[in-house]
CSV table of C-alpha atoms in Angstrom, one decimal:
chain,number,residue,atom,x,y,z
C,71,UNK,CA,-18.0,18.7,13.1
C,72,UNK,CA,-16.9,15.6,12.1
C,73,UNK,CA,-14.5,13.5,14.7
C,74,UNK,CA,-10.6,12.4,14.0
C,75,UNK,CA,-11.1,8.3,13.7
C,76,UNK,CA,-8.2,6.1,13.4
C,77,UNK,CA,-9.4,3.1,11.2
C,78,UNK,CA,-7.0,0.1,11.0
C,79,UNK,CA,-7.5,-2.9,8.7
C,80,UNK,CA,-4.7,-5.4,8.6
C,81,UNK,CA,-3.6,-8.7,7.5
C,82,UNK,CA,-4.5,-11.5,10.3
C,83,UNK,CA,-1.0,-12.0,12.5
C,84,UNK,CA,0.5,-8.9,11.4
C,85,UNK,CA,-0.3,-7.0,14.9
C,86,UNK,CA,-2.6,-4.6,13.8
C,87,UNK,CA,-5.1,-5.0,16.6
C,88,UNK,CA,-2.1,-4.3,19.1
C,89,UNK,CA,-0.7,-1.5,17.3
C,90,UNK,CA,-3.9,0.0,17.2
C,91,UNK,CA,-4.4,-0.5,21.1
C,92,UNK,CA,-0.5,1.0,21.6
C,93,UNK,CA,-2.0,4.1,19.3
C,94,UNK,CA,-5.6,4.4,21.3
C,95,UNK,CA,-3.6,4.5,24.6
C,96,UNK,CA,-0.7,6.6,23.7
C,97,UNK,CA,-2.9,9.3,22.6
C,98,UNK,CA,-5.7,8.8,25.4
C,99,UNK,CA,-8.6,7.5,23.2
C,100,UNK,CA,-10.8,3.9,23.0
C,101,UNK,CA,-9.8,1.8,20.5
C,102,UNK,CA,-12.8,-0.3,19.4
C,103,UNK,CA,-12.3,-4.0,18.4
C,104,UNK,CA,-14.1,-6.4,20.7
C,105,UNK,CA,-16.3,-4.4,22.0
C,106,UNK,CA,-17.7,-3.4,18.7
C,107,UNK,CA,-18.4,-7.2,18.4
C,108,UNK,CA,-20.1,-7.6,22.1
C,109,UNK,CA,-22.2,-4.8,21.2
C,110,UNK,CA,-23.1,-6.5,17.9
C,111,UNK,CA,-24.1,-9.2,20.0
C,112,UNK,CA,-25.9,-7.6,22.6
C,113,UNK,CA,-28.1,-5.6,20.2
C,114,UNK,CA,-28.6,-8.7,17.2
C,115,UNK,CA,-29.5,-11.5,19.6
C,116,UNK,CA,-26.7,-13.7,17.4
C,117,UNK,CA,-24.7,-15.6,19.8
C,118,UNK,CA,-20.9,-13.9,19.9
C,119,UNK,CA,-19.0,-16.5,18.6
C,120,UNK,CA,-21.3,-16.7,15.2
C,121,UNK,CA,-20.5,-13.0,14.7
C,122,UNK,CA,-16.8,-12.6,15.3
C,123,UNK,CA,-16.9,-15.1,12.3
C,124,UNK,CA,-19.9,-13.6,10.4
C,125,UNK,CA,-19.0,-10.3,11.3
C,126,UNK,CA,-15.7,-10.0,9.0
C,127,UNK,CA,-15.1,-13.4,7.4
C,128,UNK,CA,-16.8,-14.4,4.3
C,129,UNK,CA,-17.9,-17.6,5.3
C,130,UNK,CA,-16.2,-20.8,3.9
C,131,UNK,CA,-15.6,-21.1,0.5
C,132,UNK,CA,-14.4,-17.7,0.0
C,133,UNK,CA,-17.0,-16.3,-3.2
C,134,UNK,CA,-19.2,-18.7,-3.2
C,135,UNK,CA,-21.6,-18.8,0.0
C,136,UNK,CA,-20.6,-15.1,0.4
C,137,UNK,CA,-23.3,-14.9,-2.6
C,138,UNK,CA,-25.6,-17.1,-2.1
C,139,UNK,CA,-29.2,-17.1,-1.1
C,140,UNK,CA,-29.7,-13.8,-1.8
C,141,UNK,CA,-32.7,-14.7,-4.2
C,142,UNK,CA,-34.6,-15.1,-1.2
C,143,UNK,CA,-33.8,-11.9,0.6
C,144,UNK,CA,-30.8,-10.4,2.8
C,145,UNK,CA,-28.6,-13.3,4.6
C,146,UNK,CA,-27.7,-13.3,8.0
C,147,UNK,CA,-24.7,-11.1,6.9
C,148,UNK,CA,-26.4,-8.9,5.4
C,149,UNK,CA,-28.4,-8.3,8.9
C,150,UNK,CA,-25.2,-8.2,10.7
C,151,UNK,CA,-23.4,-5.5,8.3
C,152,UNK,CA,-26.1,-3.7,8.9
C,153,UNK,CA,-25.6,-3.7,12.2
C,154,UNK,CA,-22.3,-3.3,12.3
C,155,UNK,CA,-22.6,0.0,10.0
C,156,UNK,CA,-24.9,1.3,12.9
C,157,UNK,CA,-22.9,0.7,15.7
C,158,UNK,CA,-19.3,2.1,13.8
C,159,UNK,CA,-20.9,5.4,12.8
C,160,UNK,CA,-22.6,5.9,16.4
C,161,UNK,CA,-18.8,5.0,18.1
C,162,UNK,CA,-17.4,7.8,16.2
C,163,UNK,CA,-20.0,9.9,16.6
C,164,UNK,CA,-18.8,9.8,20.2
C,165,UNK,CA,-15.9,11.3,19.6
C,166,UNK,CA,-12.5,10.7,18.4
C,167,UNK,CA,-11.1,6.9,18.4
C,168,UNK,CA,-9.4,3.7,17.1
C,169,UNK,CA,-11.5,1.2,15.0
C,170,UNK,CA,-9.4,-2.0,14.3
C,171,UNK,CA,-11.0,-3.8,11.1
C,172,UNK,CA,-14.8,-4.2,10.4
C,173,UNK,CA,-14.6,-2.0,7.1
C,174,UNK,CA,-14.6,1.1,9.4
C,175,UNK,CA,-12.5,3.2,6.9
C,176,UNK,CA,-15.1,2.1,4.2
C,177,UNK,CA,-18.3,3.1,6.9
C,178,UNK,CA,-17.2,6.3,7.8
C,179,UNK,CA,-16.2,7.4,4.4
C,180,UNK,CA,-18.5,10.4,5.1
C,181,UNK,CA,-19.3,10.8,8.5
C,182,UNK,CA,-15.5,11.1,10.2
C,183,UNK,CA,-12.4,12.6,9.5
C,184,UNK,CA,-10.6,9.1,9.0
C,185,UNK,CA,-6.8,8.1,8.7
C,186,UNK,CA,-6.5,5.1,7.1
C,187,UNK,CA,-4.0,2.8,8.1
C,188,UNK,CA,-3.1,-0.6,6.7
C,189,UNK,CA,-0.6,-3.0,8.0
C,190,UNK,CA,0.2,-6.3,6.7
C,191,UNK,CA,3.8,-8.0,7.3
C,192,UNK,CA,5.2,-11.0,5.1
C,193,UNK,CA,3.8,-14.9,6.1
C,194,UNK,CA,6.8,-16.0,7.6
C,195,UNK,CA,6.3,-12.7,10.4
C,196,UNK,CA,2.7,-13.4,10.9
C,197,UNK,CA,3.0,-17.5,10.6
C,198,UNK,CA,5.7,-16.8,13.6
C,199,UNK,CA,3.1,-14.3,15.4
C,200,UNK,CA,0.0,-16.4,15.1
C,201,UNK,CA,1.7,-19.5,17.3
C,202,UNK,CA,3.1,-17.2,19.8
C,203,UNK,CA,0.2,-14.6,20.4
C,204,UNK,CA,-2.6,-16.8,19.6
C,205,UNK,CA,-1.1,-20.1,20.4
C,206,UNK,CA,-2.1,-21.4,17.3
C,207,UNK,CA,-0.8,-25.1,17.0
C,208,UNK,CA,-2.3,-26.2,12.9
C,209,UNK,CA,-0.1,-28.1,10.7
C,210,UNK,CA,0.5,-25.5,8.8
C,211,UNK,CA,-0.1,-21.6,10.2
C,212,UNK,CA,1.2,-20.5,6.4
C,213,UNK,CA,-2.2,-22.1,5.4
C,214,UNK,CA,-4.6,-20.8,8.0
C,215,UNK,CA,-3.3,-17.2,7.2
C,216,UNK,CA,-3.7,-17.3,3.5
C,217,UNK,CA,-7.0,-18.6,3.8
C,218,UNK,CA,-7.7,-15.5,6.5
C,219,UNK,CA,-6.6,-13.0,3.9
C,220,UNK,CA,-9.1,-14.5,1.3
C,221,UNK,CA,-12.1,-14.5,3.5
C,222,UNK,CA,-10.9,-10.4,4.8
C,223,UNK,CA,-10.5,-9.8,0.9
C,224,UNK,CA,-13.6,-11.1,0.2
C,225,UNK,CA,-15.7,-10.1,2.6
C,226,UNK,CA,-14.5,-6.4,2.7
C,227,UNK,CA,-14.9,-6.5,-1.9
C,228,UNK,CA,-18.6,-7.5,-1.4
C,229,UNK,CA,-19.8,-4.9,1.0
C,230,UNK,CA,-17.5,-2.5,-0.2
C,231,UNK,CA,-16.6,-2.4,-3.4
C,232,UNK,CA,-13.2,-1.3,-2.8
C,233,UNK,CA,-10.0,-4.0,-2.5
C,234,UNK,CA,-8.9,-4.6,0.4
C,235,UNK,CA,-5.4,-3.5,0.8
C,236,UNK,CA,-5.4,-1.7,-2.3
C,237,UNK,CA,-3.0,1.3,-1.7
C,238,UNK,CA,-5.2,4.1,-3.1
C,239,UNK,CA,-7.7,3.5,-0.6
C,240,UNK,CA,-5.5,4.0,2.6
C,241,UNK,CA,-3.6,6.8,3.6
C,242,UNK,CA,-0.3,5.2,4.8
C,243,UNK,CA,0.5,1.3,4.3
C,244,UNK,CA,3.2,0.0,6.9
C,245,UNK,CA,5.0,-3.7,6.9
C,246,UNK,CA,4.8,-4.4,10.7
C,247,UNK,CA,7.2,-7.5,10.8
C,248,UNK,CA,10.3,-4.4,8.6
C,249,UNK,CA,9.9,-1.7,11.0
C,250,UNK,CA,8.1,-3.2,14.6
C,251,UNK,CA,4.9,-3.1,15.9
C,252,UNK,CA,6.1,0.4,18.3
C,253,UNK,CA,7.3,2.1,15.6
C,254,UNK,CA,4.4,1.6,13.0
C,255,UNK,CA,2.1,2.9,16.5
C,256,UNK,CA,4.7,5.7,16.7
C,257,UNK,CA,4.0,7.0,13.1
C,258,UNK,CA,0.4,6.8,13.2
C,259,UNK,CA,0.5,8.6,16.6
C,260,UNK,CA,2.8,11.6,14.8
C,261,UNK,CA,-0.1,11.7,12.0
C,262,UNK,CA,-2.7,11.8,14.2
H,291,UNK,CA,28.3,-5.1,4.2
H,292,UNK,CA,25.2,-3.6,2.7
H,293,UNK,CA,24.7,-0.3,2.2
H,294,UNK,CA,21.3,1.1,3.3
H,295,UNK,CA,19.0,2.7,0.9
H,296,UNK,CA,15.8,4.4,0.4
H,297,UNK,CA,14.2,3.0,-2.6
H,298,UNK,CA,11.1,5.3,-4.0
H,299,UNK,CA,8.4,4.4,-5.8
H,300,UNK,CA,5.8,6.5,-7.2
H,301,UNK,CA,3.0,7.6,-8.9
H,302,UNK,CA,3.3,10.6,-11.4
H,303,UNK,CA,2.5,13.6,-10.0
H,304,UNK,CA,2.4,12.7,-6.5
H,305,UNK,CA,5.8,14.0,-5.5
H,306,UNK,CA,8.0,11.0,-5.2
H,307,UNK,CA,11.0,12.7,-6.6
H,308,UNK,CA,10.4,16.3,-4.3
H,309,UNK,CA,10.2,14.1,-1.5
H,310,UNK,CA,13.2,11.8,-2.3
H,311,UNK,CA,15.0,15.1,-2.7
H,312,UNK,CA,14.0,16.3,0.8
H,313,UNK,CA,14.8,13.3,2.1
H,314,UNK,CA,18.5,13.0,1.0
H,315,UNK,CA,19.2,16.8,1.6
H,316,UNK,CA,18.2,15.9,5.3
H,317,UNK,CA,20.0,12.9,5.8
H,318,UNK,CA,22.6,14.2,3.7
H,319,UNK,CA,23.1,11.5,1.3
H,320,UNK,CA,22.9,11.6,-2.5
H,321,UNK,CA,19.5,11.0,-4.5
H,322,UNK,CA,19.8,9.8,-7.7
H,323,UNK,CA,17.2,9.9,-10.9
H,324,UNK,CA,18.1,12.6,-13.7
H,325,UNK,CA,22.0,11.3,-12.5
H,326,UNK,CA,21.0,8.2,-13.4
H,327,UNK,CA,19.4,8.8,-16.6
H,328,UNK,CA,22.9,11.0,-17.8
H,329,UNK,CA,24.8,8.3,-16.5
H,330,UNK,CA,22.6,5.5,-18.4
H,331,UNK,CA,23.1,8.0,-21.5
H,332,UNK,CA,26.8,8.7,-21.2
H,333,UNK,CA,27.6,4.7,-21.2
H,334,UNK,CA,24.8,3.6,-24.0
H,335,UNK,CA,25.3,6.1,-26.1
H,336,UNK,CA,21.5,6.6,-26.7
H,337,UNK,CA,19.9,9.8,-26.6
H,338,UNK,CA,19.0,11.0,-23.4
H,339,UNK,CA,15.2,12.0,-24.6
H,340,UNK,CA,14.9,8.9,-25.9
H,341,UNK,CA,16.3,6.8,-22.4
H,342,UNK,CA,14.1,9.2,-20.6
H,343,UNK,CA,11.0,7.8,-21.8
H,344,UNK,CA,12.1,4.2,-22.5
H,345,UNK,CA,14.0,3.8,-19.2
H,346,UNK,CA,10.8,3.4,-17.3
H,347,UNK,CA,8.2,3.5,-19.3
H,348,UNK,CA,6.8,0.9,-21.4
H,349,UNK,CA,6.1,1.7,-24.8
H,350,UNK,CA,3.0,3.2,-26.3
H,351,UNK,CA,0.1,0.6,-26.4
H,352,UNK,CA,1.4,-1.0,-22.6
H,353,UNK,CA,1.1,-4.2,-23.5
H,354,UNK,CA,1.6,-4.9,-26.6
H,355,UNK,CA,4.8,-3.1,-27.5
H,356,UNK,CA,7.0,-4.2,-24.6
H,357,UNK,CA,6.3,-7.5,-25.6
H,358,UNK,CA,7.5,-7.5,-29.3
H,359,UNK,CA,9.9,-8.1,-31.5
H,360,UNK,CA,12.0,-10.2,-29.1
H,361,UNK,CA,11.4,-13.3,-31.0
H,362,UNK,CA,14.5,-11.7,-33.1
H,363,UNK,CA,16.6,-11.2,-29.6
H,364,UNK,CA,16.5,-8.4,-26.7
H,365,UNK,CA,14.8,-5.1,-27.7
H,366,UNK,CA,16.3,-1.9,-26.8
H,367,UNK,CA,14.4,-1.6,-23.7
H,368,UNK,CA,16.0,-4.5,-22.5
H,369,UNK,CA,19.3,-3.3,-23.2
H,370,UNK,CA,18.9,-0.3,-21.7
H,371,UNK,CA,17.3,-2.6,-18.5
H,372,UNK,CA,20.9,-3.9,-18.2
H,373,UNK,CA,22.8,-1.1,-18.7
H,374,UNK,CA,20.2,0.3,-15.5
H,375,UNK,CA,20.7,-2.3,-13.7
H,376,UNK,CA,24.4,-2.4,-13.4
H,377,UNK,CA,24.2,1.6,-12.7
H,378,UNK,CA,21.8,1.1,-9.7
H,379,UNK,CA,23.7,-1.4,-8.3
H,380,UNK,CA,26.7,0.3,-8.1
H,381,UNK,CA,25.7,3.4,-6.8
H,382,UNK,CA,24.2,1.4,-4.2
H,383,UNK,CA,27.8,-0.1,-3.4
H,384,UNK,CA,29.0,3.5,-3.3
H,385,UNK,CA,27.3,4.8,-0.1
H,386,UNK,CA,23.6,5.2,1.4
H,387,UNK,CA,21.4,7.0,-1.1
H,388,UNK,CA,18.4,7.2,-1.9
H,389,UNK,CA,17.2,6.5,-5.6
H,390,UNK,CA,14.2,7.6,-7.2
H,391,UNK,CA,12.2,4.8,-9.5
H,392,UNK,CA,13.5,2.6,-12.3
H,393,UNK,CA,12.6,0.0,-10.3
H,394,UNK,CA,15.4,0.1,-7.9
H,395,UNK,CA,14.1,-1.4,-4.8
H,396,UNK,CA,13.4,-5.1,-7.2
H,397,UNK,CA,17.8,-4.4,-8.8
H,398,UNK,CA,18.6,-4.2,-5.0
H,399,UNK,CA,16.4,-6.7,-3.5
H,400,UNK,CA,19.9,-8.9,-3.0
H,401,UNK,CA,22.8,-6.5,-2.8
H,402,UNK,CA,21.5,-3.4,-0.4
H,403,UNK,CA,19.6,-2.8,2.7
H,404,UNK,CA,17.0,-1.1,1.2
H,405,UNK,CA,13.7,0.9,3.4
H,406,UNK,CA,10.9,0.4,0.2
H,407,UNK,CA,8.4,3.4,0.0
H,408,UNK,CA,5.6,4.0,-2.5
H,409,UNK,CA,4.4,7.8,-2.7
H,410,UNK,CA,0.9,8.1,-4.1
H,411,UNK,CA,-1.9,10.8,-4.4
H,412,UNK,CA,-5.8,11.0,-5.4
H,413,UNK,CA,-5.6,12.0,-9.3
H,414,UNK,CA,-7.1,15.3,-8.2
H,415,UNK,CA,-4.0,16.1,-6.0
H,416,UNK,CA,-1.1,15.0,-9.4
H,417,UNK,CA,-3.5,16.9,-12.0
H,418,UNK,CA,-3.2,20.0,-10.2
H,419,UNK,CA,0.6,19.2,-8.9
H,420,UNK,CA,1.6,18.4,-12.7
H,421,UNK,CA,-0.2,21.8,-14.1
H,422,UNK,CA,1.5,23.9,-11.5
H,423,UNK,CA,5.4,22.0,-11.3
H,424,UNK,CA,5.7,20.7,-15.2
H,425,UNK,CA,3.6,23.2,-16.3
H,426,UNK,CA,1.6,20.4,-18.4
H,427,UNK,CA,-1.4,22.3,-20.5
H,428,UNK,CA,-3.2,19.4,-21.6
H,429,UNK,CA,-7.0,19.2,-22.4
H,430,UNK,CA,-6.8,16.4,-19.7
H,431,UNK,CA,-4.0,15.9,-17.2
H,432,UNK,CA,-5.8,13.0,-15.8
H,433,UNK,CA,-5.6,11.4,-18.7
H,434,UNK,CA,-2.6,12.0,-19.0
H,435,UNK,CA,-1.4,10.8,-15.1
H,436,UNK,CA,-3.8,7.4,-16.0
H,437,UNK,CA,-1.7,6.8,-19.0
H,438,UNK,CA,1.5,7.5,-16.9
H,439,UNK,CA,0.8,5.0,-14.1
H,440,UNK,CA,-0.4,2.1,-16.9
H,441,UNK,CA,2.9,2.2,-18.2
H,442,UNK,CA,5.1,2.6,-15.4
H,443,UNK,CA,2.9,0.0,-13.9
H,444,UNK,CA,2.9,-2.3,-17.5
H,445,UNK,CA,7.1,-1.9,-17.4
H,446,UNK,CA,7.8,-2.9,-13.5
H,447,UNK,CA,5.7,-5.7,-14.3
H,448,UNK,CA,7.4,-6.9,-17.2
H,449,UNK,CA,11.1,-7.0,-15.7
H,450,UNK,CA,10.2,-7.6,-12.3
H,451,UNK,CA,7.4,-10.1,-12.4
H,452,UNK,CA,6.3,-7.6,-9.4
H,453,UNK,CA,3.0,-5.7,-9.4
H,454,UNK,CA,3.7,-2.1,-9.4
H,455,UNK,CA,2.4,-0.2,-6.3
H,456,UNK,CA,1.1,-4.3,-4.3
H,457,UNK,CA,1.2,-3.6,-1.5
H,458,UNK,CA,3.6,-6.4,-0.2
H,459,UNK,CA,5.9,-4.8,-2.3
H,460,UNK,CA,6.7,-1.8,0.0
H,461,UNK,CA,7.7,-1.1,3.6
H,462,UNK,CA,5.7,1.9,3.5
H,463,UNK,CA,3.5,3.5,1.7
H,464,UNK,CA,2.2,6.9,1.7
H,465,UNK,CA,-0.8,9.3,0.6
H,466,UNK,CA,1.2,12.3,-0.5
H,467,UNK,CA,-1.9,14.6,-1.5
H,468,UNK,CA,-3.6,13.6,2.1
H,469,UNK,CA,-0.7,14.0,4.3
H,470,UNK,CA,1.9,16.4,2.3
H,471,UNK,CA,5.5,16.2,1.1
H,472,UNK,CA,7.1,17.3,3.8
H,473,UNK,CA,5.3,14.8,6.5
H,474,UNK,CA,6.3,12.2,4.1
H,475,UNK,CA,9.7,13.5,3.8
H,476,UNK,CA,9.8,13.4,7.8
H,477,UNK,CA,8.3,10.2,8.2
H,478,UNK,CA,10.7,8.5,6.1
H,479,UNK,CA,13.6,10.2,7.7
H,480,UNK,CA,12.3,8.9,10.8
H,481,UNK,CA,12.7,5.4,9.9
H,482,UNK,CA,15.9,5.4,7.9
């Protein structure tokens, strides 16, 4: 039998980590977000820094490095996607859970009974959100987050194949910064 | 003051209307979309077939129809945009409703407080709903349902200069074939 999975990707700053923690709580399951990447770590031998940025982010540049190189084999990337694909599809295996990004929704296509959530908010929410939560203190935060949502984008269309963000491919879509981080967690509770 | 509204978008086939429908009888406020079109016909004097299909549609072709012939002045979509138009908005400034398509959600982005929802299914889901509730006999209804969205999607474009079913464009959006009407229906209520 296949397990219930709550799979969240979101737009950076739009509190879709939290609400995901608020959901895993409220309903008395793990919600997996660092710990997926510590485990990455533990098992890969890559330092943890290099793979919370590897392990989501196309690197710099958006497109181009994200395809380069492979004439001479699988990148480092590649490796850690591969990696990652193991450890997502064991955690749910487990039993029933949050996964906050990492292209879980797209992993366990097949292997868990997924919702699909997405939540994204508008720049000015999430440019607010990053210098508060995050203490981010750049220039411009407007900047930082655009460039964020490229590398996501990007990252999730290359291993993928599928948009990121792309209505058909979640099964409810909420704008955190309208309606409020409790009561985005509060529908995806009532759905679960 | 602004009135609140429930603006609906939607694919065809996945509902949108039913649920817009349950929605209003709950919350006991009117929903508007054959109104409208009677309304847009009693005033323009065009036939109502004939506003049924131009008032939301693009033409046959998508794109190259919508775009013609106004190097000789407006077409009569784009009269019929503006006789739309005024219609939404004052409903709006009636009361709280909720109103079904024709784009309402970009007419109101000034003058209501409107909660924006997209409704869409898997094209398994609207081929089946479309045989059963319009009793469409086609060789291929899911043809039919791509043609559908192109144009809906090719005329919100046009006046809008919004993307049809982007995400950004909606507080919500919802997987109608996954979760059902009547969740939808609920989950909206819950937020209005």
């Amino acid at each position: 039998m296949k397990n219930r999975v709550i799979t969240i990707s979101r737009e950076f700053g739009s509190g879709g980590r939290t609400i995901g923690k608020m959901v895993a709580e409220s309903l008395n399951i793990p919600c997996y977000d660092a710990e997926i990447i510590q485990k990455i770590a533990q098992e890969s031998g890559f330092s943890e820094g290099y793979i919370q940025e590897a392990g989501e982010y196309a690197p710099g540049g958006v497109l181009s490095n994200v395809f380069s190189n492979r004439a001479y084999g699988p990148t480092n990337e590649d490796y850690l996607w591969k990696i990652q694909y193991q450890i997502i599809t064991d955690l749910a295996q487990k039993g029933p859970c949050v996964i906050v990004g990492r292209c879980a929704d797209y992993i366990l296509r097949d292997t868990a009974d997924c919702l699909k959530v997405f939540i994204h908010a508008g720049l000015d929410f999430r440019a607010k959100r990053i210098v508060e939560v995050y203490g981010e203190r750049e220039a411009s935060p407007e900047q930082r987050l655009r460039d964020k949502d490229k590398r996501r984008a990007a990252y999730h269309r290359f291993y993928t194949d599928k948009k990121w963000g792309q209505y058909r491919n979640y099964h409810i879509a909420l704008d955190s910064g309208v309606l409020g981080l409790e009561r985005c967690a509060q529908i995806i509770e009532s759905l679960y």
